[in-house]
């Protein structure tokens, strides 16, 4: 059997997975070590420490062996007990999806939702907590990529902390692309991915947990044990000499290490500035083409993705395909409520380059200037 390589678009501006940095791709070619080899265990501990530094948290983070949806579900199972009332904050497709797990593990799920072109107002959370003081867990998707909106996490976290509830944050497509850190945001469990703004591959869940979250998990009789979903099984796994609950994804750990090295060496502030500039150039170009953003205010937009409305006489799929086939640029379609109405342009990791934004706008301008509609 002959294995052929899939064609790779010259310019992949999707909302995830995103192109991996060259250093990451090179690291994937490293020899695979036995996970109990002392050299690998020391290496794993070093990678965990780099991740802790990047997340700017005091406790050792957990690296679970599966794409970030594993970490989000594991967080729900570990922290939410049958006695917990969960306030699920919804401003997009992924935020709404968390209710599936929250209702599976919790006593009650209350939804606080806004239209998907809007963001959560922190004061509405304060009011919800006042009306229902029994709310014990709050869940938030920081940046919901189908909407391209960025919720005011730090303000929300401060209100939740004041109430005394636990906060679960999906930071999958925000961390690494802007200034956001779990402790500063009062997040008790913060889940992110190496395959978005860190520019690595999509096989791991990166999870920061507060000491109070660990304490609750350890006393939660409903927290998964003897399960691939068990966060408890990974506590202390980065300490050399301790057994891993499952075989680590060795190659993915190598890739993560290279991505963290790049992030820390470039400097987080420089990385965030690069993401912000790429997004700003993209949005300015869209405005000049007369294309409105999906978020109802530009201030609501995330620097890690731009979501814009496709003209009514144009098919989103046809426009996406023209960008790909004529210009070698791949972007993402909408999802859920935004499906068929928008295109999504990712500015994450290696794709967060100002020149890429300019190439995209030039290609889009050329397509839209043709004297015929795309149907």
Coordinates of C-alpha atoms in Angstrom, one line a residue, residues 25-316:
X25 CA 7.4 19.6 13.5
X26 CA 11.1 18.9 14.0
X27 CA 10.5 17.8 17.6
X28 CA 7.9 15.3 16.5
X29 CA 10.8 13.4 14.8
X30 CA 12.6 12.8 18.0
X31 CA 13.2 9.1 19.1
X32 CA 10.3 7.7 21.2
X33 CA 11.6 6.9 24.7
X34 CA 10.1 4.4 27.1
X35 CA 7.9 6.4 29.4
X36 CA 9.6 4.9 32.5
X37 CA 13.0 5.7 31.3
X38 CA 14.5 8.1 33.9
X39 CA 15.5 10.5 31.1
X40 CA 12.0 10.8 29.9
X41 CA 10.5 11.3 33.4
X42 CA 13.0 14.1 34.0
X43 CA 12.1 15.6 30.6
X44 CA 8.4 15.3 31.4
X45 CA 8.9 17.1 34.7
X46 CA 10.8 19.9 32.9
X47 CA 8.0 20.3 30.3
X48 CA 5.4 20.5 33.1
X49 CA 7.4 23.2 34.8
X50 CA 7.7 25.2 31.5
X51 CA 3.9 24.9 31.2
X52 CA 3.5 26.1 34.8
X53 CA 5.6 29.1 34.0
X54 CA 3.7 29.9 30.8
X55 CA 0.3 29.6 32.7
X56 CA 1.8 31.7 35.6
X57 CA 0.2 29.4 38.2
X58 CA 1.6 28.2 41.5
X59 CA 0.6 24.6 41.3
X60 CA 1.9 22.0 38.8
X61 CA -0.5 21.8 35.8
X62 CA -1.9 18.5 34.4
X63 CA -1.2 17.3 30.9
X64 CA -3.9 14.8 29.8
X65 CA -3.4 12.6 26.8
X66 CA -6.2 13.7 24.5
X67 CA -7.5 16.7 22.6
X68 CA -8.8 19.5 24.9
X69 CA -12.4 18.3 24.8
X70 CA -11.1 15.5 27.1
X71 CA -9.8 18.1 29.6
X72 CA -13.1 20.0 29.6
X73 CA -15.2 16.9 30.2
X74 CA -12.7 15.7 32.8
X75 CA -13.0 19.0 34.6
X76 CA -16.8 18.7 34.8
X77 CA -16.6 15.2 36.1
X78 CA -14.0 16.0 38.7
X79 CA -15.3 19.2 40.1
X80 CA -19.0 18.9 39.8
X81 CA -20.8 16.7 42.4
X82 CA -24.4 15.7 42.7
X83 CA -25.0 18.5 45.2
X84 CA -23.7 21.3 42.9
X85 CA -25.8 23.9 41.2
X86 CA -24.0 25.0 38.0
X87 CA -24.3 28.4 36.3
X88 CA -23.4 27.9 32.7
X89 CA -22.5 31.1 30.8
X90 CA -23.4 30.9 27.2
X91 CA -22.3 33.2 24.4
X92 CA -21.7 30.6 21.7
X93 CA -21.8 27.0 20.5
X94 CA -19.1 25.6 22.8
X95 CA -20.3 27.4 25.9
X96 CA -23.7 25.9 25.4
X97 CA -22.2 22.5 24.9
X98 CA -20.8 22.4 28.4
X99 CA -24.3 21.9 29.8
X100 CA -24.2 18.3 28.6
X101 CA -21.5 17.4 31.1
X102 CA -22.7 19.8 33.8
X103 CA -26.1 18.2 33.8
X104 CA -24.6 14.7 33.8
X105 CA -22.7 15.4 37.0
X106 CA -24.5 18.2 38.8
X107 CA -27.8 18.7 40.7
X108 CA -29.0 21.5 38.5
X109 CA -27.8 23.6 35.6
X110 CA -28.8 27.2 35.2
X111 CA -28.1 28.9 31.9
X112 CA -27.2 32.5 31.5
X113 CA -27.2 33.2 27.8
X114 CA -26.7 36.1 25.4
X115 CA -27.0 36.3 21.6
X116 CA -24.0 34.7 19.9
X117 CA -22.8 38.1 18.7
X118 CA -22.6 39.4 22.2
X119 CA -20.5 38.8 25.4
X120 CA -21.5 38.1 28.9
X121 CA -22.1 41.2 31.1
X122 CA -20.4 40.5 34.5
X123 CA -23.2 42.3 36.3
X124 CA -25.7 39.8 35.1
X125 CA -23.6 37.1 36.8
X126 CA -23.6 39.1 40.0
X127 CA -27.4 39.3 39.8
X128 CA -27.7 35.6 39.0
X129 CA -25.6 34.7 42.0
X130 CA -27.6 37.1 44.2
X131 CA -30.9 35.4 43.2
X132 CA -29.4 31.9 43.5
X133 CA -26.9 31.9 46.3
X134 CA -26.8 28.1 46.1
X135 CA -24.8 28.3 42.8
X136 CA -21.5 26.6 43.6
X137 CA -19.9 26.2 40.2
X138 CA -19.7 28.6 37.2
X139 CA -18.5 27.6 33.7
X140 CA -17.4 29.9 31.0
X141 CA -16.0 29.6 27.5
X142 CA -13.6 32.5 27.3
X143 CA -13.4 32.7 23.5
X144 CA -16.1 30.8 21.5
X145 CA -14.5 30.5 18.0
X146 CA -17.8 30.1 16.1
X147 CA -18.7 33.6 17.3
X148 CA -15.2 35.2 17.6
X149 CA -16.2 36.9 20.8
X150 CA -14.1 37.3 23.9
X151 CA -15.8 37.3 27.3
X152 CA -14.5 39.6 30.1
X153 CA -12.9 36.7 32.0
X154 CA -11.1 38.6 34.7
X155 CA -14.1 40.7 35.7
X156 CA -16.3 37.5 35.7
X157 CA -13.7 35.6 37.7
X158 CA -13.6 38.3 40.4
X159 CA -17.3 38.2 40.9
X160 CA -17.4 34.4 41.0
X161 CA -14.5 34.4 43.6
X162 CA -16.4 37.0 45.7
X163 CA -19.4 34.7 45.8
X164 CA -17.2 31.7 46.7
X165 CA -18.1 29.5 43.8
X166 CA -15.7 27.5 41.7
X167 CA -14.9 28.7 38.2
X168 CA -14.2 26.3 35.2
X169 CA -12.8 28.1 32.2
X170 CA -12.4 26.9 28.6
X171 CA -9.4 28.8 27.5
X172 CA -8.7 26.6 24.6
X173 CA -8.5 29.3 21.9
X174 CA -7.4 32.2 24.0
X175 CA -4.4 31.2 26.1
X176 CA -1.2 32.1 24.4
X177 CA -2.7 34.6 22.1
X178 CA -3.5 37.3 24.6
X179 CA -2.9 38.1 28.3
X180 CA -4.9 35.6 30.2
X181 CA -3.7 33.4 33.1
X182 CA -5.7 31.2 35.4
X183 CA -4.8 32.6 38.8
X184 CA -5.2 36.2 37.7
X185 CA -8.7 35.2 36.4
X186 CA -9.6 33.4 39.6
X187 CA -10.1 30.2 37.6
X188 CA -10.2 27.0 39.6
X189 CA -9.9 24.8 36.5
X190 CA -8.5 26.3 33.4
X191 CA -8.3 24.2 30.2
X192 CA -6.3 25.0 27.1
X193 CA -4.8 23.3 24.1
X194 CA -1.4 23.2 22.5
X195 CA -2.9 23.2 19.0
X196 CA -4.2 26.8 19.0
X197 CA -2.2 29.8 20.0
X198 CA 0.8 27.8 21.1
X199 CA 1.2 26.4 17.6
X200 CA 1.6 22.8 18.5
X201 CA -0.4 19.6 17.7
X202 CA -3.9 18.7 18.8
X203 CA -3.3 15.7 21.0
X204 CA -3.1 17.0 24.6
X205 CA -5.2 18.8 27.2
X206 CA -3.3 21.4 29.3
X207 CA -5.0 22.0 32.6
X208 CA -4.3 24.4 35.5
X209 CA -6.0 23.7 38.8
X210 CA -6.1 25.7 42.0
X211 CA -5.4 24.2 45.4
X212 CA -9.1 24.6 46.4
X213 CA -10.1 22.8 43.2
X214 CA -7.8 19.9 44.1
X215 CA -9.3 19.8 47.6
X216 CA -12.9 19.7 46.3
X217 CA -12.0 17.0 43.7
X218 CA -10.4 14.9 46.4
X219 CA -13.5 15.0 48.5
X220 CA -15.9 14.6 45.6
X221 CA -17.3 11.0 45.8
X222 CA -18.6 11.4 42.2
X223 CA -15.2 12.3 40.6
X224 CA -14.1 9.7 38.1
X225 CA -11.5 7.2 39.2
X226 CA -10.0 4.3 37.3
X227 CA -11.1 6.2 34.2
X228 CA -9.5 8.0 31.2
X229 CA -11.4 11.0 32.5
X230 CA -9.8 11.0 35.9
X231 CA -8.0 14.2 36.8
X232 CA -7.1 12.7 40.2
X233 CA -5.0 10.0 38.5
X234 CA -2.7 12.7 37.0
X235 CA -2.1 14.6 40.3
X236 CA 1.7 14.5 40.9
X237 CA 2.3 12.5 37.7
X238 CA 5.1 14.9 36.7
X239 CA 7.2 14.0 39.8
X240 CA 10.0 11.7 38.6
X241 CA 9.5 8.1 39.8
X242 CA 5.7 8.3 40.0
X243 CA 3.8 6.1 37.6
X244 CA 1.8 7.6 34.8
X245 CA -1.9 6.5 34.8
X246 CA -1.7 5.8 31.1
X247 CA 1.1 5.9 28.6
X248 CA 1.9 9.5 27.8
X249 CA 1.7 10.7 24.2
X250 CA 5.5 10.8 23.9
X251 CA 5.6 12.6 20.5
X252 CA 3.0 15.2 21.6
X253 CA 5.1 15.9 24.7
X254 CA 8.1 16.6 22.5
X255 CA 6.0 18.9 20.4
X256 CA 4.6 20.7 23.4
X257 CA 8.1 21.3 24.8
X258 CA 9.2 22.9 21.5
X259 CA 6.1 25.1 21.4
X260 CA 6.6 26.2 25.0
X261 CA 10.3 27.0 24.3
X262 CA 9.3 29.2 21.4
X263 CA 6.5 30.9 23.4
X264 CA 8.8 31.7 26.3
X265 CA 11.8 32.7 24.2
X266 CA 9.8 35.0 21.9
X267 CA 8.3 36.5 25.0
X268 CA 4.6 36.2 25.9
X269 CA 4.0 40.0 25.5
X270 CA 5.6 39.9 22.0
X271 CA 3.4 36.9 21.0
X272 CA 0.3 38.7 22.2
X273 CA 1.2 41.8 20.3
X274 CA 1.7 39.8 17.1
X275 CA -1.7 38.2 17.5
X276 CA -3.4 41.6 18.1
X277 CA -1.7 43.2 15.1
X278 CA -2.7 40.4 12.8
X279 CA -6.3 40.6 13.9
X280 CA -6.3 44.4 13.6
X281 CA -5.1 44.3 10.0
X282 CA -7.7 41.7 9.1
X283 CA -10.5 43.7 10.5
X284 CA -9.4 47.0 9.0
X285 CA -9.3 45.2 5.6
X286 CA -12.8 43.7 6.1
X287 CA -14.2 47.1 7.0
X288 CA -12.7 48.6 3.8
X289 CA -14.3 45.9 1.8
X290 CA -17.7 46.7 3.4
X291 CA -17.9 43.3 5.2
X292 CA -19.3 43.5 8.7
X293 CA -18.0 41.5 11.6
X294 CA -20.2 38.9 13.3
X295 CA -19.7 40.4 16.8
X296 CA -22.0 43.4 17.2
X297 CA -19.1 45.5 18.6
X298 CA -15.5 45.3 17.5
X299 CA -14.5 45.6 21.2
X300 CA -16.0 42.1 21.7
X301 CA -13.7 40.5 19.2
X302 CA -10.9 38.2 20.2
X303 CA -7.4 38.8 18.9
X304 CA -7.1 35.1 18.1
X305 CA -9.9 34.9 15.4
X306 CA -12.0 37.1 13.2
X307 CA -15.5 36.1 12.3
X308 CA -17.2 38.1 9.5
X309 CA -20.6 38.0 7.8
X310 CA -20.7 36.7 4.3
X311 CA -22.8 38.8 1.9
X312 CA -26.3 37.5 1.4
X313 CA -25.9 36.8 -2.3
X314 CA -22.8 34.7 -1.7
X315 CA -22.5 31.1 -0.5
X316 CA -20.1 30.7 2.5

